[in-house]
């Protein structure tokens, strides 16, 4: 299902940390987190993934090849790809630092 696809995408391709070990986070890392209410017990209708850090916009560009980035703070419907495989249709948002929830460049993927 699409939620599983987005969750797999987050673990497979969005970790872009410059740190050498798990648990070590630097200020210039780009991180991701599942922001929706997945409990591990029950699937939800929507998976919201937030990507925050200096490479967030580059990651969005890689996930949506041949499409322009959406205007800041505006929603856009995009197909998400990993390599040549389409994973899902998602509502995507782009926020520029410092005008985001984290104060960094931020991308939000709303997958269903």
PDB file of C-alpha atoms in Angstrom:
ATOM      1  CA  UNK A   1       0.000   0.000   0.000  1.00  0.00           C
ATOM      2  CA  UNK A   2       1.034   3.639  -0.434  1.00  0.00           C
ATOM      3  CA  UNK A   3       1.744   4.217   3.250  1.00  0.00           C
ATOM      4  CA  UNK A   4       4.165   1.317   3.277  1.00  0.00           C
ATOM      5  CA  UNK A   5       5.761   2.625   0.085  1.00  0.00           C
ATOM      6  CA  UNK A   6       6.371   6.043   1.617  1.00  0.00           C
ATOM      7  CA  UNK A   7       7.655   4.514   4.833  1.00  0.00           C
ATOM      8  CA  UNK A   8      10.037   2.290   2.824  1.00  0.00           C
ATOM      9  CA  UNK A   9      11.142   5.317   0.840  1.00  0.00           C
ATOM     10  CA  UNK A  10      11.991   7.217   4.002  1.00  0.00           C
ATOM     11  CA  UNK A  11      14.203   4.447   5.347  1.00  0.00           C
ATOM     12  CA  UNK A  12      15.764   3.546   2.004  1.00  0.00           C
ATOM     13  CA  UNK A  13      16.769   6.847   0.513  1.00  0.00           C
ATOM     14  CA  UNK A  14      16.301   9.941   2.620  1.00  0.00           C
ATOM     15  CA  UNK A  15      19.045   9.523   5.240  1.00  0.00           C
ATOM     16  CA  UNK A  16      21.697  11.980   4.126  1.00  0.00           C
ATOM     17  CA  UNK A  17      23.576  12.424   7.372  1.00  0.00           C
ATOM     18  CA  UNK A  18      27.193  13.507   7.308  1.00  0.00           C
ATOM     19  CA  UNK A  19      27.799  11.835  10.677  1.00  0.00           C
ATOM     20  CA  UNK A  20      29.831   8.653  11.028  1.00  0.00           C
ATOM     21  CA  UNK A  21      27.630   6.830  13.513  1.00  0.00           C
ATOM     22  CA  UNK A  22      23.973   6.433  14.360  1.00  0.00           C
ATOM     23  CA  UNK A  23      22.891   8.814  17.087  1.00  0.00           C
ATOM     24  CA  UNK A  24      25.478  11.434  16.201  1.00  0.00           C
ATOM     25  CA  UNK A  25      23.753  14.429  14.606  1.00  0.00           C
ATOM     26  CA  UNK A  26      25.504  17.524  13.312  1.00  0.00           C
ATOM     27  CA  UNK A  27      24.052  20.919  12.517  1.00  0.00           C
ATOM     28  CA  UNK A  28      24.544  20.403   8.774  1.00  0.00           C
ATOM     29  CA  UNK A  29      22.728  17.043   8.645  1.00  0.00           C
ATOM     30  CA  UNK A  30      19.550  16.572   6.674  1.00  0.00           C
ATOM     31  CA  UNK A  31      17.155  14.377   8.621  1.00  0.00           C
ATOM     32  CA  UNK A  32      13.716  12.882   8.066  1.00  0.00           C
ATOM     33  CA  UNK A  33      10.907  11.772  10.346  1.00  0.00           C
ATOM     34  CA  UNK A  34       7.521  10.172  10.029  1.00  0.00           C
ATOM     35  CA  UNK A  35       5.304  12.936  11.420  1.00  0.00           C
ATOM     36  CA  UNK A  36       1.928  11.217  11.186  1.00  0.00           C
ATOM     37  CA  UNK A  37       0.328   8.983  13.765  1.00  0.00           C
ATOM     38  CA  UNK A  38       1.658   5.537  12.838  1.00  0.00           C
ATOM     39  CA  UNK A  39       1.675   3.468  16.023  1.00  0.00           C
ATOM     40  CA  UNK A  40       3.070   0.222  14.675  1.00  0.00           C
ATOM     41  CA  UNK A  41      -0.201  -1.451  15.596  1.00  0.00           C
ATOM     42  CA  UNK A  42      -2.526   0.029  13.009  1.00  0.00           C
ATOM     43  CA  UNK A  43      -1.984   1.612   9.612  1.00  0.00           C
ATOM     44  CA  UNK A  44      -3.137   5.174   9.051  1.00  0.00           C
ATOM     45  CA  UNK A  45      -4.725   6.629   5.921  1.00  0.00           C
ATOM     46  CA  UNK A  46      -1.983   9.227   5.517  1.00  0.00           C
ATOM     47  CA  UNK A  47       1.756   9.174   6.076  1.00  0.00           C
ATOM     48  CA  UNK A  48       3.356  12.568   6.594  1.00  0.00           C
ATOM     49  CA  UNK A  49       7.135  12.605   6.213  1.00  0.00           C
ATOM     50  CA  UNK A  50       9.144  15.734   7.025  1.00  0.00           C
ATOM     51  CA  UNK A  51      12.649  16.245   5.662  1.00  0.00           C
ATOM     52  CA  UNK A  52      14.636  19.005   7.336  1.00  0.00           C
ATOM     53  CA  UNK A  53      18.101  20.380   6.708  1.00  0.00           C
ATOM     54  CA  UNK A  54      20.347  21.874   4.048  1.00  0.00           C
ATOM     55  CA  UNK A  55      19.685  19.109   1.467  1.00  0.00           C
ATOM     56  CA  UNK A  56      15.896  18.891   1.931  1.00  0.00           C
ATOM     57  CA  UNK A  57      15.121  20.669  -1.343  1.00  0.00           C
ATOM     58  CA  UNK A  58      17.705  18.562  -3.220  1.00  0.00           C
ATOM     59  CA  UNK A  59      16.024  15.406  -1.915  1.00  0.00           C
ATOM     60  CA  UNK A  60      12.632  16.648  -3.085  1.00  0.00           C
ATOM     61  CA  UNK A  61      14.108  17.340  -6.522  1.00  0.00           C
ATOM     62  CA  UNK A  62      15.506  13.792  -6.642  1.00  0.00           C
ATOM     63  CA  UNK A  63      12.141  12.306  -5.614  1.00  0.00           C
ATOM     64  CA  UNK A  64      10.272  14.326  -8.264  1.00  0.00           C
ATOM     65  CA  UNK A  65      12.519  14.213 -11.357  1.00  0.00           C
ATOM     66  CA  UNK A  66      11.733  16.512 -14.294  1.00  0.00           C
ATOM     67  CA  UNK A  67       9.334  18.614 -12.200  1.00  0.00           C
ATOM     68  CA  UNK A  68      10.022  22.064 -10.791  1.00  0.00           C
ATOM     69  CA  UNK A  69      10.067  22.480  -7.043  1.00  0.00           C
ATOM     70  CA  UNK A  70       6.783  23.851  -5.761  1.00  0.00           C
ATOM     71  CA  UNK A  71       6.712  27.483  -4.733  1.00  0.00           C
ATOM     72  CA  UNK A  72       7.512  27.943  -1.046  1.00  0.00           C
ATOM     73  CA  UNK A  73       4.534  27.380   1.263  1.00  0.00           C
ATOM     74  CA  UNK A  74       2.353  26.153  -1.630  1.00  0.00           C
ATOM     75  CA  UNK A  75       1.033  22.609  -2.058  1.00  0.00           C
ATOM     76  CA  UNK A  76       1.733  20.658  -5.237  1.00  0.00           C
ATOM     77  CA  UNK A  77       0.644  17.186  -6.327  1.00  0.00           C
ATOM     78  CA  UNK A  78       3.661  15.165  -7.436  1.00  0.00           C
ATOM     79  CA  UNK A  79       4.572  11.583  -8.274  1.00  0.00           C
ATOM     80  CA  UNK A  80       7.365  10.342  -5.995  1.00  0.00           C
ATOM     81  CA  UNK A  81      10.057   8.155  -7.543  1.00  0.00           C
ATOM     82  CA  UNK A  82      12.875   6.065  -6.149  1.00  0.00           C
ATOM     83  CA  UNK A  83      15.274   5.349  -8.992  1.00  0.00           C
ATOM     84  CA  UNK A  84      12.890   4.537 -11.882  1.00  0.00           C
ATOM     85  CA  UNK A  85      10.055   3.171  -9.745  1.00  0.00           C
ATOM     86  CA  UNK A  86       7.057   5.359  -8.966  1.00  0.00           C
ATOM     87  CA  UNK A  87       6.187   4.992  -5.287  1.00  0.00           C
ATOM     88  CA  UNK A  88       3.143   7.175  -4.792  1.00  0.00           C
ATOM     89  CA  UNK A  89       1.278  10.348  -5.618  1.00  0.00           C
ATOM     90  CA  UNK A  90       1.862  12.822  -2.811  1.00  0.00           C
ATOM     91  CA  UNK A  91       0.988  16.311  -1.782  1.00  0.00           C
ATOM     92  CA  UNK A  92       4.325  18.068  -1.286  1.00  0.00           C
ATOM     93  CA  UNK A  93       5.207  21.321   0.430  1.00  0.00           C
ATOM     94  CA  UNK A  94       8.501  23.224   0.454  1.00  0.00           C
ATOM     95  CA  UNK A  95       9.508  25.715   3.134  1.00  0.00           C
ATOM     96  CA  UNK A  96      12.603  27.912   3.092  1.00  0.00           C
ATOM     97  CA  UNK A  97      14.658  28.603   6.196  1.00  0.00           C
ATOM     98  CA  UNK A  98      14.020  30.292   8.561  1.00  0.00           C
ATOM     99  CA  UNK A  99      10.282  30.218   7.781  1.00  0.00           C
ATOM    100  CA  UNK A 100       9.621  26.595   8.666  1.00  0.00           C
ATOM    101  CA  UNK A 101       8.668  24.547  11.715  1.00  0.00           C
ATOM    102  CA  UNK A 102      12.345  23.632  12.257  1.00  0.00           C
ATOM    103  CA  UNK A 103      13.882  26.934  11.153  1.00  0.00           C
ATOM    104  CA  UNK A 104      15.725  25.029   8.402  1.00  0.00           C
ATOM    105  CA  UNK A 105      14.869  24.228   4.799  1.00  0.00           C
ATOM    106  CA  UNK A 106      12.007  21.767   5.100  1.00  0.00           C
ATOM    107  CA  UNK A 107       9.978  19.481   2.831  1.00  0.00           C
ATOM    108  CA  UNK A 108       6.733  17.790   3.791  1.00  0.00           C
ATOM    109  CA  UNK A 109       5.440  14.741   1.894  1.00  0.00           C
ATOM    110  CA  UNK A 110       1.813  13.766   2.459  1.00  0.00           C
ATOM    111  CA  UNK A 111       1.468  10.260   1.058  1.00  0.00           C
ATOM    112  CA  UNK A 112      -1.704   8.199   1.013  1.00  0.00           C
TER     113      UNK A 112
END
